[in-house]
């Protein structure tokens, strides 16, 4: 049972904003989902740690989200507390060729900061629609680059509410995977090591990357990005297209006709629509090709 008044008092002391019954469709890029019991804009690793200890002590369900770009939120909402990593927790600092960002910083903002500082290595990550914490959590990547290529360390909160640091060697980073997902840890900041470069050349490469995204991906529609993980030996989008599933729809959800690896919200889609469509795609692809597609976004329920 969540005592909103008590939670509000705690958040006021920690300088964190709390919103009761926040609509998750406002906090996810898919624009889908019901209300959570409370959403808290955290502002520091210390406030996050204290709030985590509070949820554990009171047996309250919780989840952490950044921009919500890799989440499909339930139509029934979330019966617990959302710890939201947003603009209140998004500082970025540069030290020579090293750049450190709080977990709520948008990955694109970190890329721009690197470019302004003449630091190269993040160009292909520009345009990934998420926070730096979420990007490391899932080892986000694009066009041959991944977070594992640049991350050197991270600060995180363990299941006991203690703040720790970890080196990249111990993060077990692989395709869309990290140790943080296995151990129920909360990333609070990420330090990346880049190389000196020419700011104009870096900006040009970033613009080229963004143009490539815009030409190939359905950025004009709400979505959670790539809907399925890349199966070993093939590509989800290729398999889906080969099976003639482009344009397949359920309610307001549709397999994009622009990029078959994306399930999009054409307008008014529900979580139920998206999951039913995804299951239809998985079934047909499995029947026709033998491949089993795995969802990339997390289902928040």
PDB file of C-alpha atoms in Angstrom:
ATOM      1  CA  UNK A   1       0.000   0.000   0.000  1.00  0.00           C
ATOM      2  CA  UNK A   2       1.436   3.344  -1.060  1.00  0.00           C
ATOM      3  CA  UNK A   3       0.970   6.282   1.296  1.00  0.00           C
ATOM      4  CA  UNK A   4       1.046   9.194  -1.158  1.00  0.00           C
ATOM      5  CA  UNK A   5       1.250  11.790   1.610  1.00  0.00           C
ATOM      6  CA  UNK A   6       4.253  10.079   3.199  1.00  0.00           C
ATOM      7  CA  UNK A   7       5.890   9.614  -0.199  1.00  0.00           C
ATOM      8  CA  UNK A   8       5.339  13.291  -1.026  1.00  0.00           C
ATOM      9  CA  UNK A   9       6.985  14.355   2.234  1.00  0.00           C
ATOM     10  CA  UNK A  10      10.016  12.198   1.457  1.00  0.00           C
ATOM     11  CA  UNK A  11      10.245  13.548  -2.089  1.00  0.00           C
ATOM     12  CA  UNK A  12       9.969  17.153  -0.883  1.00  0.00           C
ATOM     13  CA  UNK A  13      12.876  16.546   1.497  1.00  0.00           C
ATOM     14  CA  UNK A  14      14.900  15.021  -1.338  1.00  0.00           C
ATOM     15  CA  UNK A  15      13.952  17.805  -3.790  1.00  0.00           C
ATOM     16  CA  UNK A  16      12.287  15.278  -6.061  1.00  0.00           C
ATOM     17  CA  UNK A  17       9.007  15.925  -7.844  1.00  0.00           C
ATOM     18  CA  UNK A  18       6.250  13.344  -7.365  1.00  0.00           C
ATOM     19  CA  UNK A  19       3.187  12.934  -9.572  1.00  0.00           C
ATOM     20  CA  UNK A  20       0.334  10.737  -8.375  1.00  0.00           C
ATOM     21  CA  UNK A  21      -1.477   8.604 -10.956  1.00  0.00           C
ATOM     22  CA  UNK A  22       0.833   9.700 -13.790  1.00  0.00           C
ATOM     23  CA  UNK A  23      -0.268   8.510 -17.221  1.00  0.00           C
ATOM     24  CA  UNK A  24       2.507   6.297 -18.625  1.00  0.00           C
ATOM     25  CA  UNK A  25       1.513   7.119 -22.201  1.00  0.00           C
ATOM     26  CA  UNK A  26       3.051  10.537 -21.492  1.00  0.00           C
ATOM     27  CA  UNK A  27       6.364   8.937 -20.483  1.00  0.00           C
ATOM     28  CA  UNK A  28       6.897   6.348 -23.220  1.00  0.00           C
ATOM     29  CA  UNK A  29       7.777   6.868 -26.875  1.00  0.00           C
ATOM     30  CA  UNK A  30       5.085   4.349 -27.885  1.00  0.00           C
ATOM     31  CA  UNK A  31       2.489   6.708 -26.307  1.00  0.00           C
ATOM     32  CA  UNK A  32       0.772   3.697 -24.757  1.00  0.00           C
ATOM     33  CA  UNK A  33      -0.068   2.718 -21.178  1.00  0.00           C
ATOM     34  CA  UNK A  34      -2.293   3.364 -18.196  1.00  0.00           C
ATOM     35  CA  UNK A  35      -1.448   5.178 -14.962  1.00  0.00           C
ATOM     36  CA  UNK A  36       1.119   4.278 -12.323  1.00  0.00           C
ATOM     37  CA  UNK A  37       0.444   4.870  -8.636  1.00  0.00           C
ATOM     38  CA  UNK A  38       3.157   7.527  -8.461  1.00  0.00           C
ATOM     39  CA  UNK A  39       5.960   8.790 -10.695  1.00  0.00           C
ATOM     40  CA  UNK A  40       9.007  10.432  -9.116  1.00  0.00           C
ATOM     41  CA  UNK A  41      11.478  12.631 -10.979  1.00  0.00           C
ATOM     42  CA  UNK A  42      14.699  11.695  -9.196  1.00  0.00           C
ATOM     43  CA  UNK A  43      17.510  14.260  -9.027  1.00  0.00           C
ATOM     44  CA  UNK A  44      20.557  12.391  -7.684  1.00  0.00           C
ATOM     45  CA  UNK A  45      22.038   8.983  -7.026  1.00  0.00           C
ATOM     46  CA  UNK A  46      21.528   9.558  -3.289  1.00  0.00           C
ATOM     47  CA  UNK A  47      17.824  10.380  -3.645  1.00  0.00           C
ATOM     48  CA  UNK A  48      17.349   7.356  -5.906  1.00  0.00           C
ATOM     49  CA  UNK A  49      19.064   5.101  -3.380  1.00  0.00           C
ATOM     50  CA  UNK A  50      16.889   6.369  -0.528  1.00  0.00           C
ATOM     51  CA  UNK A  51      13.709   5.950  -2.558  1.00  0.00           C
ATOM     52  CA  UNK A  52      14.756   2.438  -3.550  1.00  0.00           C
ATOM     53  CA  UNK A  53      15.310   1.522   0.103  1.00  0.00           C
ATOM     54  CA  UNK A  54      11.866   2.970   0.897  1.00  0.00           C
ATOM     55  CA  UNK A  55      10.159   0.818  -1.739  1.00  0.00           C
ATOM     56  CA  UNK A  56      11.955  -2.323  -0.569  1.00  0.00           C
ATOM     57  CA  UNK A  57      11.216  -1.646   3.110  1.00  0.00           C
ATOM     58  CA  UNK A  58       7.514  -1.110   2.374  1.00  0.00           C
ATOM     59  CA  UNK A  59       7.274  -3.936  -0.168  1.00  0.00           C
ATOM     60  CA  UNK A  60       6.262  -1.531  -2.920  1.00  0.00           C
ATOM     61  CA  UNK A  61       6.630  -2.485  -6.560  1.00  0.00           C
ATOM     62  CA  UNK A  62       8.887  -0.144  -8.527  1.00  0.00           C
ATOM     63  CA  UNK A  63      10.367   0.341 -11.980  1.00  0.00           C
ATOM     64  CA  UNK A  64      12.935   2.685 -13.478  1.00  0.00           C
ATOM     65  CA  UNK A  65      12.412   4.495 -16.778  1.00  0.00           C
ATOM     66  CA  UNK A  66      14.273   7.170 -18.690  1.00  0.00           C
ATOM     67  CA  UNK A  67      12.643   8.409 -21.845  1.00  0.00           C
ATOM     68  CA  UNK A  68      10.630   5.191 -22.053  1.00  0.00           C
ATOM     69  CA  UNK A  69      11.946   4.466 -25.533  1.00  0.00           C
ATOM     70  CA  UNK A  70      12.286   0.708 -25.076  1.00  0.00           C
ATOM     71  CA  UNK A  71       9.094   0.091 -23.097  1.00  0.00           C
ATOM     72  CA  UNK A  72       5.605  -1.162 -23.842  1.00  0.00           C
ATOM     73  CA  UNK A  73       3.466  -0.092 -20.878  1.00  0.00           C
ATOM     74  CA  UNK A  74       0.382  -2.093 -19.908  1.00  0.00           C
ATOM     75  CA  UNK A  75      -3.075  -0.682 -20.577  1.00  0.00           C
ATOM     76  CA  UNK A  76      -3.810  -1.415 -16.913  1.00  0.00           C
ATOM     77  CA  UNK A  77      -0.952   0.789 -15.795  1.00  0.00           C
ATOM     78  CA  UNK A  78       1.613  -0.015 -13.150  1.00  0.00           C
ATOM     79  CA  UNK A  79       0.594  -0.728  -9.555  1.00  0.00           C
ATOM     80  CA  UNK A  80       3.665   0.799  -8.016  1.00  0.00           C
ATOM     81  CA  UNK A  81       6.206   3.622  -8.136  1.00  0.00           C
ATOM     82  CA  UNK A  82       8.059   4.738 -11.253  1.00  0.00           C
ATOM     83  CA  UNK A  83      11.502   6.225 -10.635  1.00  0.00           C
ATOM     84  CA  UNK A  84      11.850   8.582 -13.583  1.00  0.00           C
ATOM     85  CA  UNK A  85      15.314   9.580 -14.808  1.00  0.00           C
ATOM     86  CA  UNK A  86      14.742  12.786 -16.744  1.00  0.00           C
ATOM     87  CA  UNK A  87      16.029  16.340 -17.062  1.00  0.00           C
ATOM     88  CA  UNK A  88      16.452  16.728 -13.278  1.00  0.00           C
ATOM     89  CA  UNK A  89      19.136  14.017 -13.425  1.00  0.00           C
ATOM     90  CA  UNK A  90      20.939  14.754 -16.687  1.00  0.00           C
ATOM     91  CA  UNK A  91      24.230  16.578 -16.023  1.00  0.00           C
ATOM     92  CA  UNK A  92      27.059  15.988 -18.506  1.00  0.00           C
ATOM     93  CA  UNK A  93      30.719  16.781 -17.804  1.00  0.00           C
ATOM     94  CA  UNK A  94      33.881  16.528 -19.911  1.00  0.00           C
ATOM     95  CA  UNK A  95      37.407  15.835 -18.680  1.00  0.00           C
ATOM     96  CA  UNK A  96      39.948  15.675 -21.506  1.00  0.00           C
ATOM     97  CA  UNK A  97      38.775  12.688 -23.644  1.00  0.00           C
ATOM     98  CA  UNK A  98      36.449  11.388 -20.958  1.00  0.00           C
ATOM     99  CA  UNK A  99      32.759  12.288 -20.754  1.00  0.00           C
ATOM    100  CA  UNK A 100      30.523  11.450 -17.782  1.00  0.00           C
ATOM    101  CA  UNK A 101      26.738  11.712 -17.941  1.00  0.00           C
ATOM    102  CA  UNK A 102      24.067  11.192 -15.319  1.00  0.00           C
ATOM    103  CA  UNK A 103      21.689   8.411 -16.283  1.00  0.00           C
ATOM    104  CA  UNK A 104      18.823  10.732 -17.231  1.00  0.00           C
ATOM    105  CA  UNK A 105      20.834  12.575 -19.885  1.00  0.00           C
ATOM    106  CA  UNK A 106      19.545  11.959 -23.386  1.00  0.00           C
ATOM    107  CA  UNK A 107      22.053   9.959 -25.419  1.00  0.00           C
ATOM    108  CA  UNK A 108      21.721  12.457 -28.263  1.00  0.00           C
ATOM    109  CA  UNK A 109      22.564  15.291 -25.843  1.00  0.00           C
ATOM    110  CA  UNK A 110      25.713  13.419 -24.805  1.00  0.00           C
ATOM    111  CA  UNK A 111      26.606  12.969 -28.479  1.00  0.00           C
ATOM    112  CA  UNK A 112      26.186  16.702 -29.068  1.00  0.00           C
ATOM    113  CA  UNK A 113      28.313  17.532 -26.013  1.00  0.00           C
ATOM    114  CA  UNK A 114      31.022  15.220 -27.322  1.00  0.00           C
ATOM    115  CA  UNK A 115      30.893  16.886 -30.744  1.00  0.00           C
ATOM    116  CA  UNK A 116      31.126  20.372 -29.245  1.00  0.00           C
ATOM    117  CA  UNK A 117      34.151  19.190 -27.246  1.00  0.00           C
ATOM    118  CA  UNK A 118      35.851  17.716 -30.307  1.00  0.00           C
ATOM    119  CA  UNK A 119      35.444  14.128 -29.106  1.00  0.00           C
ATOM    120  CA  UNK A 120      34.810  11.321 -31.581  1.00  0.00           C
ATOM    121  CA  UNK A 121      33.351   7.854 -31.066  1.00  0.00           C
ATOM    122  CA  UNK A 122      29.632   8.461 -30.551  1.00  0.00           C
ATOM    123  CA  UNK A 123      28.606   9.555 -34.043  1.00  0.00           C
ATOM    124  CA  UNK A 124      26.726   6.342 -34.925  1.00  0.00           C
ATOM    125  CA  UNK A 125      24.806   6.481 -31.646  1.00  0.00           C
ATOM    126  CA  UNK A 126      23.347   9.898 -32.462  1.00  0.00           C
ATOM    127  CA  UNK A 127      19.584   9.705 -32.812  1.00  0.00           C
ATOM    128  CA  UNK A 128      19.033   6.662 -30.595  1.00  0.00           C
ATOM    129  CA  UNK A 129      15.941   7.860 -28.693  1.00  0.00           C
ATOM    130  CA  UNK A 130      16.839   7.108 -25.101  1.00  0.00           C
ATOM    131  CA  UNK A 131      18.864   8.103 -22.070  1.00  0.00           C
ATOM    132  CA  UNK A 132      22.478   7.177 -21.480  1.00  0.00           C
ATOM    133  CA  UNK A 133      21.478   4.967 -18.529  1.00  0.00           C
ATOM    134  CA  UNK A 134      19.017   3.031 -20.649  1.00  0.00           C
ATOM    135  CA  UNK A 135      21.525   2.820 -23.475  1.00  0.00           C
ATOM    136  CA  UNK A 136      24.120   1.141 -21.250  1.00  0.00           C
ATOM    137  CA  UNK A 137      21.490  -1.067 -19.572  1.00  0.00           C
ATOM    138  CA  UNK A 138      20.648  -2.647 -22.937  1.00  0.00           C
ATOM    139  CA  UNK A 139      24.010  -1.989 -24.620  1.00  0.00           C
ATOM    140  CA  UNK A 140      22.285   0.064 -27.293  1.00  0.00           C
ATOM    141  CA  UNK A 141      23.916   0.335 -30.656  1.00  0.00           C
ATOM    142  CA  UNK A 142      23.534   1.279 -34.308  1.00  0.00           C
ATOM    143  CA  UNK A 143      25.456   1.100 -37.559  1.00  0.00           C
ATOM    144  CA  UNK A 144      28.244  -1.022 -36.119  1.00  0.00           C
ATOM    145  CA  UNK A 145      28.730   0.908 -32.876  1.00  0.00           C
ATOM    146  CA  UNK A 146      27.602  -0.074 -29.374  1.00  0.00           C
ATOM    147  CA  UNK A 147      27.852   1.395 -25.897  1.00  0.00           C
ATOM    148  CA  UNK A 148      30.369  -1.311 -25.015  1.00  0.00           C
ATOM    149  CA  UNK A 149      32.806   0.338 -27.451  1.00  0.00           C
ATOM    150  CA  UNK A 150      33.028   3.538 -25.396  1.00  0.00           C
ATOM    151  CA  UNK A 151      31.817   2.854 -21.830  1.00  0.00           C
ATOM    152  CA  UNK A 152      34.650   2.521 -19.312  1.00  0.00           C
ATOM    153  CA  UNK A 153      32.783   2.634 -15.992  1.00  0.00           C
ATOM    154  CA  UNK A 154      29.428   3.310 -14.395  1.00  0.00           C
ATOM    155  CA  UNK A 155      27.963   4.230 -11.041  1.00  0.00           C
ATOM    156  CA  UNK A 156      25.018   2.091  -9.997  1.00  0.00           C
ATOM    157  CA  UNK A 157      22.754   1.257  -7.060  1.00  0.00           C
ATOM    158  CA  UNK A 158      22.551  -2.380  -6.035  1.00  0.00           C
ATOM    159  CA  UNK A 159      19.527  -4.260  -4.679  1.00  0.00           C
ATOM    160  CA  UNK A 160      20.402  -3.151  -1.139  1.00  0.00           C
ATOM    161  CA  UNK A 161      20.305   0.528  -2.043  1.00  0.00           C
ATOM    162  CA  UNK A 162      24.083   0.952  -1.894  1.00  0.00           C
ATOM    163  CA  UNK A 163      25.927   3.097  -4.456  1.00  0.00           C
ATOM    164  CA  UNK A 164      28.804   1.341  -6.255  1.00  0.00           C
ATOM    165  CA  UNK A 165      31.022   1.713  -9.301  1.00  0.00           C
ATOM    166  CA  UNK A 166      31.840  -0.910 -11.897  1.00  0.00           C
ATOM    167  CA  UNK A 167      34.305  -1.079 -14.784  1.00  0.00           C
ATOM    168  CA  UNK A 168      33.274  -2.044 -18.293  1.00  0.00           C
ATOM    169  CA  UNK A 169      35.227  -5.284 -17.978  1.00  0.00           C
ATOM    170  CA  UNK A 170      32.698  -6.467 -15.394  1.00  0.00           C
ATOM    171  CA  UNK A 171      29.521  -5.285 -17.166  1.00  0.00           C
ATOM    172  CA  UNK A 172      29.144  -8.398 -19.369  1.00  0.00           C
ATOM    173  CA  UNK A 173      28.188  -6.242 -22.345  1.00  0.00           C
ATOM    174  CA  UNK A 174      26.966  -8.126 -25.412  1.00  0.00           C
ATOM    175  CA  UNK A 175      24.192  -7.748 -27.967  1.00  0.00           C
ATOM    176  CA  UNK A 176      21.347  -5.898 -26.167  1.00  0.00           C
ATOM    177  CA  UNK A 177      22.561  -7.236 -22.839  1.00  0.00           C
ATOM    178  CA  UNK A 178      24.379  -6.126 -19.697  1.00  0.00           C
ATOM    179  CA  UNK A 179      24.909  -7.397 -16.175  1.00  0.00           C
ATOM    180  CA  UNK A 180      22.623  -4.622 -14.866  1.00  0.00           C
ATOM    181  CA  UNK A 181      19.548  -6.367 -16.260  1.00  0.00           C
ATOM    182  CA  UNK A 182      20.513  -9.625 -14.558  1.00  0.00           C
ATOM    183  CA  UNK A 183      21.227  -8.196 -11.123  1.00  0.00           C
ATOM    184  CA  UNK A 184      18.357  -5.718 -10.786  1.00  0.00           C
ATOM    185  CA  UNK A 185      20.746  -2.758 -10.561  1.00  0.00           C
ATOM    186  CA  UNK A 186      20.000   0.899 -11.284  1.00  0.00           C
ATOM    187  CA  UNK A 187      22.568   2.776 -13.381  1.00  0.00           C
ATOM    188  CA  UNK A 188      23.022   6.353 -12.131  1.00  0.00           C
ATOM    189  CA  UNK A 189      25.894   7.611 -14.311  1.00  0.00           C
ATOM    190  CA  UNK A 190      28.093   6.437 -17.160  1.00  0.00           C
ATOM    191  CA  UNK A 191      31.661   7.413 -18.028  1.00  0.00           C
ATOM    192  CA  UNK A 192      32.796   7.030 -21.635  1.00  0.00           C
ATOM    193  CA  UNK A 193      36.238   7.330 -23.194  1.00  0.00           C
ATOM    194  CA  UNK A 194      36.411   8.946 -26.639  1.00  0.00           C
ATOM    195  CA  UNK A 195      39.093  10.182 -29.033  1.00  0.00           C
ATOM    196  CA  UNK A 196      40.077  13.660 -30.109  1.00  0.00           C
ATOM    197  CA  UNK A 197      38.550  14.656 -33.426  1.00  0.00           C
ATOM    198  CA  UNK A 198      37.533  17.560 -35.605  1.00  0.00           C
ATOM    199  CA  UNK A 199      34.202  19.063 -34.411  1.00  0.00           C
ATOM    200  CA  UNK A 200      33.051  19.812 -37.981  1.00  0.00           C
ATOM    201  CA  UNK A 201      33.825  16.303 -39.202  1.00  0.00           C
ATOM    202  CA  UNK A 202      32.084  14.812 -36.168  1.00  0.00           C
ATOM    203  CA  UNK A 203      29.004  16.978 -36.762  1.00  0.00           C
ATOM    204  CA  UNK A 204      28.922  15.953 -40.412  1.00  0.00           C
ATOM    205  CA  UNK A 205      29.023  12.262 -39.451  1.00  0.00           C
ATOM    206  CA  UNK A 206      26.234  12.788 -36.904  1.00  0.00           C
ATOM    207  CA  UNK A 207      24.049  14.536 -39.489  1.00  0.00           C
ATOM    208  CA  UNK A 208      24.675  11.744 -41.964  1.00  0.00           C
ATOM    209  CA  UNK A 209      23.650   9.195 -39.345  1.00  0.00           C
ATOM    210  CA  UNK A 210      20.445  11.105 -38.584  1.00  0.00           C
ATOM    211  CA  UNK A 211      19.581  11.416 -42.280  1.00  0.00           C
ATOM    212  CA  UNK A 212      20.049   7.676 -42.660  1.00  0.00           C
ATOM    213  CA  UNK A 213      17.672   7.057 -39.760  1.00  0.00           C
ATOM    214  CA  UNK A 214      15.049   9.427 -41.114  1.00  0.00           C
ATOM    215  CA  UNK A 215      15.151   7.855 -44.575  1.00  0.00           C
ATOM    216  CA  UNK A 216      14.866   4.266 -43.387  1.00  0.00           C
ATOM    217  CA  UNK A 217      12.921   4.355 -40.121  1.00  0.00           C
ATOM    218  CA  UNK A 218       9.306   5.431 -39.403  1.00  0.00           C
ATOM    219  CA  UNK A 219      10.331   8.258 -37.063  1.00  0.00           C
ATOM    220  CA  UNK A 220       7.088  10.097 -37.801  1.00  0.00           C
ATOM    221  CA  UNK A 221       5.159   7.517 -35.751  1.00  0.00           C
ATOM    222  CA  UNK A 222       5.261   6.600 -32.078  1.00  0.00           C
ATOM    223  CA  UNK A 223       7.089   3.336 -31.442  1.00  0.00           C
ATOM    224  CA  UNK A 224       9.590   1.626 -29.173  1.00  0.00           C
ATOM    225  CA  UNK A 225      12.211   1.476 -31.914  1.00  0.00           C
ATOM    226  CA  UNK A 226      13.279  -1.919 -33.206  1.00  0.00           C
ATOM    227  CA  UNK A 227      10.607  -4.301 -31.982  1.00  0.00           C
ATOM    228  CA  UNK A 228      12.489  -7.597 -32.207  1.00  0.00           C
ATOM    229  CA  UNK A 229      16.044  -8.565 -31.363  1.00  0.00           C
ATOM    230  CA  UNK A 230      18.283  -9.698 -34.185  1.00  0.00           C
ATOM    231  CA  UNK A 231      18.123 -13.500 -34.365  1.00  0.00           C
ATOM    232  CA  UNK A 232      21.404 -15.332 -34.866  1.00  0.00           C
ATOM    233  CA  UNK A 233      22.006 -15.836 -38.559  1.00  0.00           C
ATOM    234  CA  UNK A 234      19.494 -13.339 -39.910  1.00  0.00           C
ATOM    235  CA  UNK A 235      17.668 -10.055 -39.328  1.00  0.00           C
ATOM    236  CA  UNK A 236      14.189  -9.634 -37.879  1.00  0.00           C
ATOM    237  CA  UNK A 237      13.170  -7.041 -40.472  1.00  0.00           C
ATOM    238  CA  UNK A 238      14.295  -9.293 -43.338  1.00  0.00           C
ATOM    239  CA  UNK A 239      12.368 -12.282 -42.001  1.00  0.00           C
ATOM    240  CA  UNK A 240       9.232 -10.225 -41.395  1.00  0.00           C
ATOM    241  CA  UNK A 241       9.371  -8.750 -44.902  1.00  0.00           C
ATOM    242  CA  UNK A 242      10.011 -12.154 -46.489  1.00  0.00           C
ATOM    243  CA  UNK A 243       6.896 -13.439 -44.728  1.00  0.00           C
ATOM    244  CA  UNK A 244       4.811 -10.663 -46.303  1.00  0.00           C
ATOM    245  CA  UNK A 245       3.941  -9.060 -42.988  1.00  0.00           C
ATOM    246  CA  UNK A 246       4.615  -5.409 -43.821  1.00  0.00           C
ATOM    247  CA  UNK A 247       1.474  -3.404 -43.104  1.00  0.00           C
ATOM    248  CA  UNK A 248      -0.110  -6.129 -40.954  1.00  0.00           C
ATOM    249  CA  UNK A 249      -2.144  -4.413 -38.242  1.00  0.00           C
ATOM    250  CA  UNK A 250      -4.177  -5.001 -35.104  1.00  0.00           C
ATOM    251  CA  UNK A 251      -6.224  -2.021 -33.955  1.00  0.00           C
ATOM    252  CA  UNK A 252      -3.957   1.028 -34.026  1.00  0.00           C
ATOM    253  CA  UNK A 253      -0.746  -1.025 -34.141  1.00  0.00           C
ATOM    254  CA  UNK A 254       0.935  -1.773 -37.466  1.00  0.00           C
ATOM    255  CA  UNK A 255       4.056  -3.405 -38.841  1.00  0.00           C
ATOM    256  CA  UNK A 256       5.643  -0.393 -40.511  1.00  0.00           C
ATOM    257  CA  UNK A 257       5.551  -0.363 -44.303  1.00  0.00           C
ATOM    258  CA  UNK A 258       8.726   1.752 -44.207  1.00  0.00           C
ATOM    259  CA  UNK A 259      10.765  -0.585 -41.986  1.00  0.00           C
ATOM    260  CA  UNK A 260       9.321  -3.987 -41.138  1.00  0.00           C
ATOM    261  CA  UNK A 261      11.424  -4.219 -37.969  1.00  0.00           C
ATOM    262  CA  UNK A 262       9.241  -1.549 -36.370  1.00  0.00           C
ATOM    263  CA  UNK A 263       5.770  -1.984 -34.911  1.00  0.00           C
ATOM    264  CA  UNK A 264       4.264   1.504 -34.813  1.00  0.00           C
ATOM    265  CA  UNK A 265       1.361   3.285 -33.181  1.00  0.00           C
ATOM    266  CA  UNK A 266      -0.670   4.600 -36.117  1.00  0.00           C
ATOM    267  CA  UNK A 267      -3.017   6.272 -33.637  1.00  0.00           C
ATOM    268  CA  UNK A 268      -4.967   4.986 -30.660  1.00  0.00           C
ATOM    269  CA  UNK A 269      -3.017   1.743 -30.357  1.00  0.00           C
ATOM    270  CA  UNK A 270      -3.220  -0.087 -27.040  1.00  0.00           C
ATOM    271  CA  UNK A 271      -0.709  -2.352 -25.369  1.00  0.00           C
ATOM    272  CA  UNK A 272      -3.057  -5.240 -26.153  1.00  0.00           C
ATOM    273  CA  UNK A 273      -3.004  -4.289 -29.859  1.00  0.00           C
ATOM    274  CA  UNK A 274       0.789  -4.197 -29.935  1.00  0.00           C
ATOM    275  CA  UNK A 275       1.285  -7.494 -28.129  1.00  0.00           C
ATOM    276  CA  UNK A 276      -1.331  -9.287 -30.232  1.00  0.00           C
ATOM    277  CA  UNK A 277       0.316  -8.011 -33.411  1.00  0.00           C
ATOM    278  CA  UNK A 278       3.772  -8.993 -32.194  1.00  0.00           C
ATOM    279  CA  UNK A 279       2.561 -12.486 -31.380  1.00  0.00           C
ATOM    280  CA  UNK A 280       1.041 -12.847 -34.857  1.00  0.00           C
ATOM    281  CA  UNK A 281       4.346 -11.790 -36.397  1.00  0.00           C
ATOM    282  CA  UNK A 282       6.299 -14.218 -34.203  1.00  0.00           C
ATOM    283  CA  UNK A 283       3.939 -17.076 -35.072  1.00  0.00           C
ATOM    284  CA  UNK A 284       4.075 -16.547 -38.845  1.00  0.00           C
ATOM    285  CA  UNK A 285       7.838 -16.028 -38.912  1.00  0.00           C
ATOM    286  CA  UNK A 286       8.375 -19.180 -36.872  1.00  0.00           C
ATOM    287  CA  UNK A 287       6.029 -21.235 -39.046  1.00  0.00           C
ATOM    288  CA  UNK A 288       7.537 -20.041 -42.331  1.00  0.00           C
ATOM    289  CA  UNK A 289      11.230 -19.717 -41.455  1.00  0.00           C
ATOM    290  CA  UNK A 290      11.855 -21.634 -38.230  1.00  0.00           C
ATOM    291  CA  UNK A 291      13.230 -18.525 -36.521  1.00  0.00           C
ATOM    292  CA  UNK A 292      11.890 -17.505 -33.112  1.00  0.00           C
ATOM    293  CA  UNK A 293      11.783 -13.742 -32.730  1.00  0.00           C
ATOM    294  CA  UNK A 294      12.291 -12.221 -29.296  1.00  0.00           C
ATOM    295  CA  UNK A 295      10.823  -8.885 -28.249  1.00  0.00           C
ATOM    296  CA  UNK A 296      13.396  -6.154 -27.667  1.00  0.00           C
ATOM    297  CA  UNK A 297      11.242  -3.715 -25.617  1.00  0.00           C
ATOM    298  CA  UNK A 298      10.453  -4.418 -21.972  1.00  0.00           C
ATOM    299  CA  UNK A 299       6.792  -4.953 -21.101  1.00  0.00           C
ATOM    300  CA  UNK A 300       5.963  -2.792 -18.082  1.00  0.00           C
ATOM    301  CA  UNK A 301       3.029  -4.156 -16.123  1.00  0.00           C
TER     302      UNK A 301
END
